[in-house]
PDB file of C-alpha atoms in Angstrom:
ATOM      1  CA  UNK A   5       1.336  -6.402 -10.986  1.00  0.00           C
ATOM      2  CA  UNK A   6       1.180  -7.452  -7.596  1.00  0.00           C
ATOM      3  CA  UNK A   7       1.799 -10.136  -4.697  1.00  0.00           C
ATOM      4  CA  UNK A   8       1.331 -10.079  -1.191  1.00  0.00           C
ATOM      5  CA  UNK A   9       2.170 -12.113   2.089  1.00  0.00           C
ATOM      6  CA  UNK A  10       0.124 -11.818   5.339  1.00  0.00           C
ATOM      7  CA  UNK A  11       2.045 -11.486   8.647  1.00  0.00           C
ATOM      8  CA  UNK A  12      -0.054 -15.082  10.077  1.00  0.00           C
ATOM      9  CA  UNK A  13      -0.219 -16.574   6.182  1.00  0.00           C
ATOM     10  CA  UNK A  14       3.221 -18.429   4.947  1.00  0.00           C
ATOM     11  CA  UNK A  15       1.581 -21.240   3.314  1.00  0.00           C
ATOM     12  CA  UNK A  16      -0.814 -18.556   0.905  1.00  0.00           C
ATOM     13  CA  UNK A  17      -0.443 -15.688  -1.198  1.00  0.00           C
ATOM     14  CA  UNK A  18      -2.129 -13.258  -3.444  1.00  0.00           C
ATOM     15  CA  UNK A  19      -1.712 -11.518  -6.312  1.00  0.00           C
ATOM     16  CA  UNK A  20      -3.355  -9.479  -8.303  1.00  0.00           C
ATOM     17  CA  UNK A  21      -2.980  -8.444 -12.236  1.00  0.00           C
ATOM     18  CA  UNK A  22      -4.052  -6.597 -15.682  1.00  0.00           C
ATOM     19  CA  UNK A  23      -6.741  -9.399 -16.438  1.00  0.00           C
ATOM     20  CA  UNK A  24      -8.821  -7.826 -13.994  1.00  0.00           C
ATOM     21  CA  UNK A  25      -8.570 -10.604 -11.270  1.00  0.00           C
ATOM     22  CA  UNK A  26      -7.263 -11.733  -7.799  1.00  0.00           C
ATOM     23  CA  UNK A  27      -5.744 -15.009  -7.083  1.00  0.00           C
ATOM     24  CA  UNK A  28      -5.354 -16.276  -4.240  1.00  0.00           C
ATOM     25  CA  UNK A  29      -2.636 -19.798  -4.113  1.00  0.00           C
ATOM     26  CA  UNK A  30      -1.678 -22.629  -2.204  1.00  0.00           C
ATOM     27  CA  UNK A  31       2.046 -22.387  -1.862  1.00  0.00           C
ATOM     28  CA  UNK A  32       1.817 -26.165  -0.710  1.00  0.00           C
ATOM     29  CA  UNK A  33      -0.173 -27.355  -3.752  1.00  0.00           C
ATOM     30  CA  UNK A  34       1.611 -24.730  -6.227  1.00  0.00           C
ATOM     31  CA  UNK A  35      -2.057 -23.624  -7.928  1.00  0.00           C
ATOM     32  CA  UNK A  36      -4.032 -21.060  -7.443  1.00  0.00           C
ATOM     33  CA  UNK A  37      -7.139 -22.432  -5.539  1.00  0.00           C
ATOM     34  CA  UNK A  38      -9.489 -19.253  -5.687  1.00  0.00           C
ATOM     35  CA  UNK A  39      -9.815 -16.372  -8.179  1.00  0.00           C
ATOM     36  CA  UNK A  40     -11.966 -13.527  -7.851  1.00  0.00           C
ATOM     37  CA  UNK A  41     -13.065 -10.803 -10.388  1.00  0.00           C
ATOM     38  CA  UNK A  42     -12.108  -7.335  -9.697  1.00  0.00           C
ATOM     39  CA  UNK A  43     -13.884  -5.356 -12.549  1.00  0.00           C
ATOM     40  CA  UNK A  44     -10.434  -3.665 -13.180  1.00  0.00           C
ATOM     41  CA  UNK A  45      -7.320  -4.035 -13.510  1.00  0.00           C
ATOM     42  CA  UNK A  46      -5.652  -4.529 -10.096  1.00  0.00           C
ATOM     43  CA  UNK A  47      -2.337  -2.382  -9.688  1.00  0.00           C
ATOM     44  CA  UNK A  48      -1.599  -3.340  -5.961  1.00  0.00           C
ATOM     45  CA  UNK A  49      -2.985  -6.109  -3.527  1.00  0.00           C
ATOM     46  CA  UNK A  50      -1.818  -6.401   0.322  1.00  0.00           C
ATOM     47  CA  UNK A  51      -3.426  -9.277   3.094  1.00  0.00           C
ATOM     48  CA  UNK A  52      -4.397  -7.132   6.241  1.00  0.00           C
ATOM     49  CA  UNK A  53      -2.209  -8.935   8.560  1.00  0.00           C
ATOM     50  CA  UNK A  54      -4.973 -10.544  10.653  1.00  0.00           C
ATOM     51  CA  UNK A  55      -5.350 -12.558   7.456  1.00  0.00           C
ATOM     52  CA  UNK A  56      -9.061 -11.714   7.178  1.00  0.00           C
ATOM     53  CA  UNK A  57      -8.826  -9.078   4.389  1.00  0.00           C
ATOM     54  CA  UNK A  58      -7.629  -8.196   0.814  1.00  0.00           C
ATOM     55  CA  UNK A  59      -6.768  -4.743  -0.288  1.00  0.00           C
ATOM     56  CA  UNK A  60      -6.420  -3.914  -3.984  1.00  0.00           C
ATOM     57  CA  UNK A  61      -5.933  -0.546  -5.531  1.00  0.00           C
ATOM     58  CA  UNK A  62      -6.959  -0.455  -9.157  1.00  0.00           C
ATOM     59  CA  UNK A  63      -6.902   1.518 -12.530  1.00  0.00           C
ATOM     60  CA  UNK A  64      -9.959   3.044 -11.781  1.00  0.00           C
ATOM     61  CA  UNK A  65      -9.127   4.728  -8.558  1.00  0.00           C
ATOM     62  CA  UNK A  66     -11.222   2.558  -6.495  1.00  0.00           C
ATOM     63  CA  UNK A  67      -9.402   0.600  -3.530  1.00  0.00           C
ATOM     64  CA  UNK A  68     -11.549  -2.682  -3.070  1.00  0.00           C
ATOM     65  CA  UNK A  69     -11.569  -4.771   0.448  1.00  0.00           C
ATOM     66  CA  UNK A  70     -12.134  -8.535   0.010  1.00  0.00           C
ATOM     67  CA  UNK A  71     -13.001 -11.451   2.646  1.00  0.00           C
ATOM     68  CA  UNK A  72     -10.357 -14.024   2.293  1.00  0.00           C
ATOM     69  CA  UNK A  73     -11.992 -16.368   3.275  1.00  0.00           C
ATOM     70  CA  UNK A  74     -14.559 -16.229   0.834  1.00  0.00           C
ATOM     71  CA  UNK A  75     -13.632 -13.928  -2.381  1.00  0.00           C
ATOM     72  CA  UNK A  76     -16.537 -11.390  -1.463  1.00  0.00           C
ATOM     73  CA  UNK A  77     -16.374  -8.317  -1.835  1.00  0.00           C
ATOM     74  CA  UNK A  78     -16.951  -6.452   1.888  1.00  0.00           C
ATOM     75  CA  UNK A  79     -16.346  -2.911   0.724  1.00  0.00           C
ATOM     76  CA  UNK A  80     -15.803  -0.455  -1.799  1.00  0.00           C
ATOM     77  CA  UNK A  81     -14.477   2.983  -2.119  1.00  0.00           C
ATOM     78  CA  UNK A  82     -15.081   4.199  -5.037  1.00  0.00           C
ATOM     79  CA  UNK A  83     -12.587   7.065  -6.360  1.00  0.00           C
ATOM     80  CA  UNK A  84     -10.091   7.172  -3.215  1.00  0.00           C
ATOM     81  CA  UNK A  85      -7.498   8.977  -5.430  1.00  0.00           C
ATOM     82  CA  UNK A  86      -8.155  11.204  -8.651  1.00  0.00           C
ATOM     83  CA  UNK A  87      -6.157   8.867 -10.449  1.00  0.00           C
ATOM     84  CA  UNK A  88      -5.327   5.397 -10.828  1.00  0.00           C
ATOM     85  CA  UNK A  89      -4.204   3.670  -7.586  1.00  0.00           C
ATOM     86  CA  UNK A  90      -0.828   2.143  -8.072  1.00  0.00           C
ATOM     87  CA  UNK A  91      -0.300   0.936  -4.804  1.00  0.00           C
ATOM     88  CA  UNK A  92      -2.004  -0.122  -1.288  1.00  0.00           C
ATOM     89  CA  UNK A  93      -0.893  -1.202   2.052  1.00  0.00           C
ATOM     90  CA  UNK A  94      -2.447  -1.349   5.982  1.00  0.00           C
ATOM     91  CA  UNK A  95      -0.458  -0.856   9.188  1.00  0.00           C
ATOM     92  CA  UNK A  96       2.199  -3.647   9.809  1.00  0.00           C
ATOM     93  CA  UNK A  97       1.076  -4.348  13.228  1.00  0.00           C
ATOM     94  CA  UNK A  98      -2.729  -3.099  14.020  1.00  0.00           C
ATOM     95  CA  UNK A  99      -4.509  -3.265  10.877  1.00  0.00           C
ATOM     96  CA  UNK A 100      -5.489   0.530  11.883  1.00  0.00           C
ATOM     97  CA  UNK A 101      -4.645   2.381   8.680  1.00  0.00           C
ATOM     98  CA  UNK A 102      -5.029   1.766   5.200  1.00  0.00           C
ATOM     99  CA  UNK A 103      -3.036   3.880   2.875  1.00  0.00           C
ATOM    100  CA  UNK A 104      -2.864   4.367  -0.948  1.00  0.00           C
ATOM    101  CA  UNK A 105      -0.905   5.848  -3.309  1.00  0.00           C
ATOM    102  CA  UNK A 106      -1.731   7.239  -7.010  1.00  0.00           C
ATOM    103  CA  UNK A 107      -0.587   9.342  -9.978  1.00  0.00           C
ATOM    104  CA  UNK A 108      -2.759  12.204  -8.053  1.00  0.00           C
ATOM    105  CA  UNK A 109       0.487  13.193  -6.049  1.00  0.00           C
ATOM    106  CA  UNK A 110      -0.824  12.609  -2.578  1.00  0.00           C
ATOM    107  CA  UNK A 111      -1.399   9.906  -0.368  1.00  0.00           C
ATOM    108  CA  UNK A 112      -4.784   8.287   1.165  1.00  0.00           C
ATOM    109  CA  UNK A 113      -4.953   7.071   4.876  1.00  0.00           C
ATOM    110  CA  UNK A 114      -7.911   5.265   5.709  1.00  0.00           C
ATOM    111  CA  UNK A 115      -9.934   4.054   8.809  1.00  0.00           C
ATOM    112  CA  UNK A 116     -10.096   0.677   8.305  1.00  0.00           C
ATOM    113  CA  UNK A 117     -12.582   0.667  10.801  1.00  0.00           C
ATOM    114  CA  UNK A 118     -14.891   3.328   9.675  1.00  0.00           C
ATOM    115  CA  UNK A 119     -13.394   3.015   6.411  1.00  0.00           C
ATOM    116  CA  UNK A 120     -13.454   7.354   6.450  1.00  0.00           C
ATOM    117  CA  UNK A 121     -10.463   9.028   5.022  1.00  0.00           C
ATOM    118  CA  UNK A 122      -8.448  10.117   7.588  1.00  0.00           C
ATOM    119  CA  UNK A 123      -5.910  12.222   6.271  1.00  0.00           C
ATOM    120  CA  UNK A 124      -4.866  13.153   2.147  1.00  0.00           C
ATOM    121  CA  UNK A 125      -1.194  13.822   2.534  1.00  0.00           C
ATOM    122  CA  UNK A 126       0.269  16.185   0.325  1.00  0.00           C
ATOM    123  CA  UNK A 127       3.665  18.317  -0.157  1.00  0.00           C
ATOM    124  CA  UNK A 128       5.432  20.098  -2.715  1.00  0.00           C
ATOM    125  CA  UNK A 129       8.210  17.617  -2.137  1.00  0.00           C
ATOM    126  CA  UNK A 130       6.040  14.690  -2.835  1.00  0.00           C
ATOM    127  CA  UNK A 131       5.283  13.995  -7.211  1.00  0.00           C
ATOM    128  CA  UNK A 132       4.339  10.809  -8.408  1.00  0.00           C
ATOM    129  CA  UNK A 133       4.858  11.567 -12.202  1.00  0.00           C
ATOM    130  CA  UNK A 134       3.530   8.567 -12.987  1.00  0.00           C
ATOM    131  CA  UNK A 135       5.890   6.831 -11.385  1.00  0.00           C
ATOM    132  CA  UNK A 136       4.534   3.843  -8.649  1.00  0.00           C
ATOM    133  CA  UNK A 137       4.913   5.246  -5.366  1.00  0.00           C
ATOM    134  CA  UNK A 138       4.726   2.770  -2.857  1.00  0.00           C
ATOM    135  CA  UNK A 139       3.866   4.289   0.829  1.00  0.00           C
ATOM    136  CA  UNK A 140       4.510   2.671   4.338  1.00  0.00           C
ATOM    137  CA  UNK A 141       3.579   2.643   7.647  1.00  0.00           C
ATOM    138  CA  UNK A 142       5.674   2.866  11.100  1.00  0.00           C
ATOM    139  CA  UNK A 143       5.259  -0.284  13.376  1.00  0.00           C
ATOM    140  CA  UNK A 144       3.610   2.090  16.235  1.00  0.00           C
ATOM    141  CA  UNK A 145       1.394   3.714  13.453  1.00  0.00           C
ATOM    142  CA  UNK A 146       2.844   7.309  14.297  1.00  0.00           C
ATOM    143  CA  UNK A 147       4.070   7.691  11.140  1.00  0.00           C
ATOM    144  CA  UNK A 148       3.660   7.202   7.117  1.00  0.00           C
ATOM    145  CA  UNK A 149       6.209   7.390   4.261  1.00  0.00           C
ATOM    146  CA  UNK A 150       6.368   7.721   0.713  1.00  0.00           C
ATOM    147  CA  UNK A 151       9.175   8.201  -2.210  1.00  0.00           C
ATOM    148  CA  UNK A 152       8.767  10.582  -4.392  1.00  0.00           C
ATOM    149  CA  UNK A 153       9.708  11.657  -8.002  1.00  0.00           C
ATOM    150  CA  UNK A 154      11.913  14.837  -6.714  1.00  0.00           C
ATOM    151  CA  UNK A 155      14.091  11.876  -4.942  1.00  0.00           C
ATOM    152  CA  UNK A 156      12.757  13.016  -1.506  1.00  0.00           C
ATOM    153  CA  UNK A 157      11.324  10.543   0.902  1.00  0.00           C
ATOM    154  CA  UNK A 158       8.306  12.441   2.814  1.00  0.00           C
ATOM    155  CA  UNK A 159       7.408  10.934   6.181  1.00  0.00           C
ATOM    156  CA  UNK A 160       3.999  12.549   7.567  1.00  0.00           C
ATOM    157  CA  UNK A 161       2.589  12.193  11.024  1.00  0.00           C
ATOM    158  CA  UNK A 162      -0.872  10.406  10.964  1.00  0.00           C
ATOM    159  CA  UNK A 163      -1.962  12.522  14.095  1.00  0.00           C
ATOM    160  CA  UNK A 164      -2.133  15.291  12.412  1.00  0.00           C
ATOM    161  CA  UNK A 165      -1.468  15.133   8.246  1.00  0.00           C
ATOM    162  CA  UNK A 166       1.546  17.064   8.080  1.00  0.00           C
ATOM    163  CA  UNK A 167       5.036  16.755   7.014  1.00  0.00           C
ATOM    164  CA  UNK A 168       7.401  15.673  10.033  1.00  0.00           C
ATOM    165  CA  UNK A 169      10.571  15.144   7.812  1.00  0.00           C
ATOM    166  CA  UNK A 170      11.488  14.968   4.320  1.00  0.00           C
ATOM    167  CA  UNK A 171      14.692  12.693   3.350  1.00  0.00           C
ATOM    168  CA  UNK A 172      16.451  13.947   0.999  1.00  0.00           C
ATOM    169  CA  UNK A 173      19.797  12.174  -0.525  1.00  0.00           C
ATOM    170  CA  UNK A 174      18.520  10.087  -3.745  1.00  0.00           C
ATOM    171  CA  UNK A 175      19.370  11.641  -6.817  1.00  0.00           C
ATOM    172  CA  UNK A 176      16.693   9.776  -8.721  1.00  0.00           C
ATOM    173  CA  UNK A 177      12.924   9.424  -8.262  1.00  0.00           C
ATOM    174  CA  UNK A 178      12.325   7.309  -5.012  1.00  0.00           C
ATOM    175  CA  UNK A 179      10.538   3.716  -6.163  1.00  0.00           C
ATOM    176  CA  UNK A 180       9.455   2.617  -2.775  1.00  0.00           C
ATOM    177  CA  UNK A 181      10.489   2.144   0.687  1.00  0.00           C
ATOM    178  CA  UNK A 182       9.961   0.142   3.811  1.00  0.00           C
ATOM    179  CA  UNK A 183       9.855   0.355   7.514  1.00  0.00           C
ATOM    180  CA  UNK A 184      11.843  -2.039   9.545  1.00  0.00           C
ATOM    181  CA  UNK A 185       9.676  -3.671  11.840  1.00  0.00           C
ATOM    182  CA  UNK A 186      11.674  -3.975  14.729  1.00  0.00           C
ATOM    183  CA  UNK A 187      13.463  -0.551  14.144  1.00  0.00           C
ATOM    184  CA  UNK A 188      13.291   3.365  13.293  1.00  0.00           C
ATOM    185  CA  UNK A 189      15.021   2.332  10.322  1.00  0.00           C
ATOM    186  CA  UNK A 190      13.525   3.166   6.812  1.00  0.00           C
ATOM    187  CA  UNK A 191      15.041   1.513   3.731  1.00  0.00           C
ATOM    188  CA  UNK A 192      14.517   3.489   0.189  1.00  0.00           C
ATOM    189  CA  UNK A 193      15.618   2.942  -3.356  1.00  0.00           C
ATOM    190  CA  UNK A 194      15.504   4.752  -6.378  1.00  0.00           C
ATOM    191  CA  UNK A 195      15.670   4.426 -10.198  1.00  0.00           C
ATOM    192  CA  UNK A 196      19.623   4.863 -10.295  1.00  0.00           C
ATOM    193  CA  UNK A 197      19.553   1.290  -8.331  1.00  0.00           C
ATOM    194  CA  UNK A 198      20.574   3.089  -5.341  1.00  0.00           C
ATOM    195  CA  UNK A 199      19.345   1.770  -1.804  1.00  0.00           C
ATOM    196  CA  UNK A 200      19.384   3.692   1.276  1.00  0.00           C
ATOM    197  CA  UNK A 201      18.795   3.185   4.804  1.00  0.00           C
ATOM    198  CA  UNK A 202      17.299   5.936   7.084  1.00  0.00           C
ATOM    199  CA  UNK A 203      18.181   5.786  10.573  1.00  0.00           C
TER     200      UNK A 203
END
């Protein structure tokens, strides 16, 4: 379902699937050199970009945190959204947040630290319907977005939880989007096929 880069790992990926497992592969080699079991089936995996940690999200609503390094598993938390988690990712520069997405219609950011919830971001904008929604965070942190099924893009402050802006020009549910790194550019696309850049 899912494959992941980390920002310091070009030579390994991982991925993770509906058999319940995480594989992690030697690009170099071309096989997978270390597979882990999950206990369910893993809808989203993303390397922490320090390259020390695995995220997955899973079917059963947990969001698991792996050692690279070694397959363990370092932490747990059980339930994060009501629903299944369809998607996970961490802060592009830091490491500081952790967010995930589900078919609950809101959006987990998490301590990686502490591990503590920080924030559940909601709207009436923001409907999953099922749908993947795939959430991202700002390079300074500041700020997370998320497509929605309306066709709105909801960007929430992480200082405080709330709705700063809400992009609205899709005309089709919003599949995911992506900060530029280098930029206060986000890039969206939707169902139609449509892409859109937000300056």
């Amino acid at each position: 379902h899912s494959v992941s880069f980390g920002a310091n790992e070009s030579k390994k990926c991982v991925s993770g699937g509906q058999d319940r497992t995480i594989r992690i592969w030697d690009l170099v080699k071309g096989y997978c050199v270390q597979t882990i079991a999950c206990g369910s089936t893993c809808f989203s995996v993303c390397m922490g970009q320090n390259g020390s940690f695995v995220y997955s999200g899973h079917f059963d609503g947990s969001v698991r945190v792996w050692d690279f390094r070694t397959g363990s598993l370092e932490k747990q938390l059980p339930s994060l959204q009501g629903s299944q988690v369809s998607s996970v990712g961490v802060a592009p520069v830091s490491d500081r947040y952790l967010v995930s997405a589900g078919r609950d219609n809101c959006v987990k950011v998490v301590d990686t630290v502490t591990f503590e919830t920080v924030h559940t971001l909601e709207s009436p904008s923001f409907k999953t319907a099922g749908a993947k929604a795939v959430p991202c965070i700002s390079p300074d942190d500041a700020y997370v977005a998320c497509g929605s099924a309306t066709g709105a893009v909801c960007v929430w402050s992480t200082r405080t939880g709330t709705v700063d802006t809400e992009l609205k020009k899709h005309k089709q549910g919003v599949l995911a989007c992506a900060w530029n790194p280098s930029a206060a550019m986000i890039a969206s696309t939707d169902q139609k096929g449509d892409l859109i850049i937000w300056d």
